[in-house]
């Protein structure tokens, strides 16, 4: 790949608009839900599943449920989507506020990341 094409790809990546919001891992058997804010939902779903599959996820309760019931025992969903304009801005406060609204709907929910 030449330098011009590489530079163009890097520019496209820097200007992309990843889907941001709150993701949910819901255990169908125990009715327990785990929530996390996400700046890139598809990437975070993959990352969390990988850590659960390899037994390296820091949330031991979520990991134990995953080991017991497997991926088929969970519903992986987007709980809420953040609408935003500037992809380069820091959206963490907005994401946390969105997550807090999800916790209001389900106060029993846990956090995916501890």
PDB file of C-alpha atoms in Angstrom:
ATOM      1  CA  UNK A   1       0.000   0.000   0.000  1.00  0.00           C
ATOM      2  CA  UNK A   2       1.419   3.368  -0.943  1.00  0.00           C
ATOM      3  CA  UNK A   3       1.683   6.272   1.493  1.00  0.00           C
ATOM      4  CA  UNK A   4      -1.162   8.221  -0.072  1.00  0.00           C
ATOM      5  CA  UNK A   5      -3.622   5.335   0.208  1.00  0.00           C
ATOM      6  CA  UNK A   6      -2.514   4.612   3.781  1.00  0.00           C
ATOM      7  CA  UNK A   7      -2.932   8.264   4.755  1.00  0.00           C
ATOM      8  CA  UNK A   8      -6.404   8.307   3.209  1.00  0.00           C
ATOM      9  CA  UNK A   9      -7.450   5.172   5.132  1.00  0.00           C
ATOM     10  CA  UNK A  10      -6.165   6.651   8.388  1.00  0.00           C
ATOM     11  CA  UNK A  11      -8.121   9.838   7.672  1.00  0.00           C
ATOM     12  CA  UNK A  12     -11.297   7.854   7.009  1.00  0.00           C
ATOM     13  CA  UNK A  13     -10.833   5.934  10.261  1.00  0.00           C
ATOM     14  CA  UNK A  14     -10.273   9.135  12.245  1.00  0.00           C
ATOM     15  CA  UNK A  15     -13.459  10.676  10.802  1.00  0.00           C
ATOM     16  CA  UNK A  16     -15.722   7.640  11.155  1.00  0.00           C
ATOM     17  CA  UNK A  17     -18.828   7.824  13.323  1.00  0.00           C
ATOM     18  CA  UNK A  18     -18.908   4.695  15.457  1.00  0.00           C
ATOM     19  CA  UNK A  19     -22.194   3.707  17.038  1.00  0.00           C
ATOM     20  CA  UNK A  20     -22.071   4.764  20.698  1.00  0.00           C
ATOM     21  CA  UNK A  21     -24.413   3.999  23.553  1.00  0.00           C
ATOM     22  CA  UNK A  22     -25.149   1.479  26.269  1.00  0.00           C
ATOM     23  CA  UNK A  23     -24.806  -2.252  25.666  1.00  0.00           C
ATOM     24  CA  UNK A  24     -26.498  -5.007  27.652  1.00  0.00           C
ATOM     25  CA  UNK A  25     -25.629  -8.615  28.433  1.00  0.00           C
ATOM     26  CA  UNK A  26     -28.825 -10.219  29.804  1.00  0.00           C
ATOM     27  CA  UNK A  27     -28.750 -13.710  31.300  1.00  0.00           C
ATOM     28  CA  UNK A  28     -31.991 -15.388  30.216  1.00  0.00           C
ATOM     29  CA  UNK A  29     -31.857 -18.030  32.954  1.00  0.00           C
ATOM     30  CA  UNK A  30     -31.260 -15.787  35.985  1.00  0.00           C
ATOM     31  CA  UNK A  31     -32.817 -12.576  34.566  1.00  0.00           C
ATOM     32  CA  UNK A  32     -29.647 -10.650  35.500  1.00  0.00           C
ATOM     33  CA  UNK A  33     -28.559  -7.758  33.309  1.00  0.00           C
ATOM     34  CA  UNK A  34     -25.125  -6.189  32.961  1.00  0.00           C
ATOM     35  CA  UNK A  35     -24.654  -2.777  31.329  1.00  0.00           C
ATOM     36  CA  UNK A  36     -21.691  -0.852  29.928  1.00  0.00           C
ATOM     37  CA  UNK A  37     -21.118   2.396  28.088  1.00  0.00           C
ATOM     38  CA  UNK A  38     -19.578   1.933  24.681  1.00  0.00           C
ATOM     39  CA  UNK A  39     -17.807   4.288  22.298  1.00  0.00           C
ATOM     40  CA  UNK A  40     -17.887   1.597  19.591  1.00  0.00           C
ATOM     41  CA  UNK A  41     -20.617  -0.968  20.168  1.00  0.00           C
ATOM     42  CA  UNK A  42     -19.652  -3.668  17.637  1.00  0.00           C
ATOM     43  CA  UNK A  43     -16.032  -3.587  18.830  1.00  0.00           C
ATOM     44  CA  UNK A  44     -17.037  -3.685  22.501  1.00  0.00           C
ATOM     45  CA  UNK A  45     -19.438  -6.606  21.992  1.00  0.00           C
ATOM     46  CA  UNK A  46     -16.588  -8.534  20.375  1.00  0.00           C
ATOM     47  CA  UNK A  47     -14.099  -7.545  23.058  1.00  0.00           C
ATOM     48  CA  UNK A  48     -16.361  -8.531  25.942  1.00  0.00           C
ATOM     49  CA  UNK A  49     -17.332 -11.846  24.318  1.00  0.00           C
ATOM     50  CA  UNK A  50     -13.674 -12.640  23.720  1.00  0.00           C
ATOM     51  CA  UNK A  51     -12.766 -11.927  27.366  1.00  0.00           C
ATOM     52  CA  UNK A  52     -15.692 -14.026  28.564  1.00  0.00           C
ATOM     53  CA  UNK A  53     -14.812 -16.895  26.216  1.00  0.00           C
ATOM     54  CA  UNK A  54     -11.197 -16.878  27.351  1.00  0.00           C
ATOM     55  CA  UNK A  55     -12.041 -16.509  31.043  1.00  0.00           C
ATOM     56  CA  UNK A  56     -10.225 -13.195  31.407  1.00  0.00           C
ATOM     57  CA  UNK A  57     -13.140 -10.824  31.995  1.00  0.00           C
ATOM     58  CA  UNK A  58     -12.757  -8.801  35.233  1.00  0.00           C
ATOM     59  CA  UNK A  59     -16.448  -9.090  36.248  1.00  0.00           C
ATOM     60  CA  UNK A  60     -16.394 -12.453  38.021  1.00  0.00           C
ATOM     61  CA  UNK A  61     -20.195 -12.672  38.416  1.00  0.00           C
ATOM     62  CA  UNK A  62     -20.773 -12.110  34.691  1.00  0.00           C
ATOM     63  CA  UNK A  63     -17.951 -14.523  33.881  1.00  0.00           C
ATOM     64  CA  UNK A  64     -19.423 -17.242  36.143  1.00  0.00           C
ATOM     65  CA  UNK A  65     -22.843 -16.891  34.486  1.00  0.00           C
ATOM     66  CA  UNK A  66     -21.235 -16.978  31.039  1.00  0.00           C
ATOM     67  CA  UNK A  67     -19.316 -20.134  31.956  1.00  0.00           C
ATOM     68  CA  UNK A  68     -22.462 -21.770  33.318  1.00  0.00           C
ATOM     69  CA  UNK A  69     -24.961 -20.843  30.586  1.00  0.00           C
ATOM     70  CA  UNK A  70     -22.749 -20.005  27.605  1.00  0.00           C
ATOM     71  CA  UNK A  71     -23.335 -17.388  24.953  1.00  0.00           C
ATOM     72  CA  UNK A  72     -26.708 -18.938  24.043  1.00  0.00           C
ATOM     73  CA  UNK A  73     -27.865 -18.238  27.594  1.00  0.00           C
ATOM     74  CA  UNK A  74     -27.480 -14.497  27.046  1.00  0.00           C
ATOM     75  CA  UNK A  75     -29.195 -11.804  25.038  1.00  0.00           C
ATOM     76  CA  UNK A  76     -26.661  -9.260  23.807  1.00  0.00           C
ATOM     77  CA  UNK A  77     -28.490  -6.056  22.957  1.00  0.00           C
ATOM     78  CA  UNK A  78     -28.110  -2.342  22.506  1.00  0.00           C
ATOM     79  CA  UNK A  79     -29.920  -0.817  25.478  1.00  0.00           C
ATOM     80  CA  UNK A  80     -29.671   2.773  24.233  1.00  0.00           C
ATOM     81  CA  UNK A  81     -27.996   4.649  21.376  1.00  0.00           C
ATOM     82  CA  UNK A  82     -26.282   8.015  21.787  1.00  0.00           C
ATOM     83  CA  UNK A  83     -27.031  10.565  19.087  1.00  0.00           C
ATOM     84  CA  UNK A  84     -24.102  12.883  18.540  1.00  0.00           C
ATOM     85  CA  UNK A  85     -22.641  15.270  15.959  1.00  0.00           C
ATOM     86  CA  UNK A  86     -18.883  15.532  16.447  1.00  0.00           C
ATOM     87  CA  UNK A  87     -17.106  12.150  16.349  1.00  0.00           C
ATOM     88  CA  UNK A  88     -13.933  13.704  17.782  1.00  0.00           C
ATOM     89  CA  UNK A  89     -15.610  15.202  20.870  1.00  0.00           C
ATOM     90  CA  UNK A  90     -15.503  13.506  24.272  1.00  0.00           C
ATOM     91  CA  UNK A  91     -18.925  11.912  24.789  1.00  0.00           C
ATOM     92  CA  UNK A  92     -18.207  10.123  28.058  1.00  0.00           C
ATOM     93  CA  UNK A  93     -20.495  12.297  30.228  1.00  0.00           C
ATOM     94  CA  UNK A  94     -23.365  11.829  27.790  1.00  0.00           C
ATOM     95  CA  UNK A  95     -22.747   8.078  27.683  1.00  0.00           C
ATOM     96  CA  UNK A  96     -22.696   7.845  31.480  1.00  0.00           C
ATOM     97  CA  UNK A  97     -25.957   9.817  31.679  1.00  0.00           C
ATOM     98  CA  UNK A  98     -27.488   7.419  29.162  1.00  0.00           C
ATOM     99  CA  UNK A  99     -26.267   4.456  31.242  1.00  0.00           C
ATOM    100  CA  UNK A 100     -27.738   6.035  34.387  1.00  0.00           C
ATOM    101  CA  UNK A 101     -31.138   6.200  32.654  1.00  0.00           C
ATOM    102  CA  UNK A 102     -30.814   2.496  31.861  1.00  0.00           C
ATOM    103  CA  UNK A 103     -30.018   1.819  35.532  1.00  0.00           C
ATOM    104  CA  UNK A 104     -33.165   3.758  36.494  1.00  0.00           C
ATOM    105  CA  UNK A 105     -35.185   1.330  34.360  1.00  0.00           C
ATOM    106  CA  UNK A 106     -33.425  -1.652  35.977  1.00  0.00           C
ATOM    107  CA  UNK A 107     -31.836  -0.736  39.330  1.00  0.00           C
ATOM    108  CA  UNK A 108     -30.806  -4.381  39.818  1.00  0.00           C
ATOM    109  CA  UNK A 109     -28.537  -4.313  36.752  1.00  0.00           C
ATOM    110  CA  UNK A 110     -24.805  -4.640  37.241  1.00  0.00           C
ATOM    111  CA  UNK A 111     -21.925  -3.005  35.437  1.00  0.00           C
ATOM    112  CA  UNK A 112     -20.036  -5.040  32.865  1.00  0.00           C
ATOM    113  CA  UNK A 113     -16.795  -3.261  33.732  1.00  0.00           C
ATOM    114  CA  UNK A 114     -15.982  -3.028  37.413  1.00  0.00           C
TER     115      UNK A 114
END
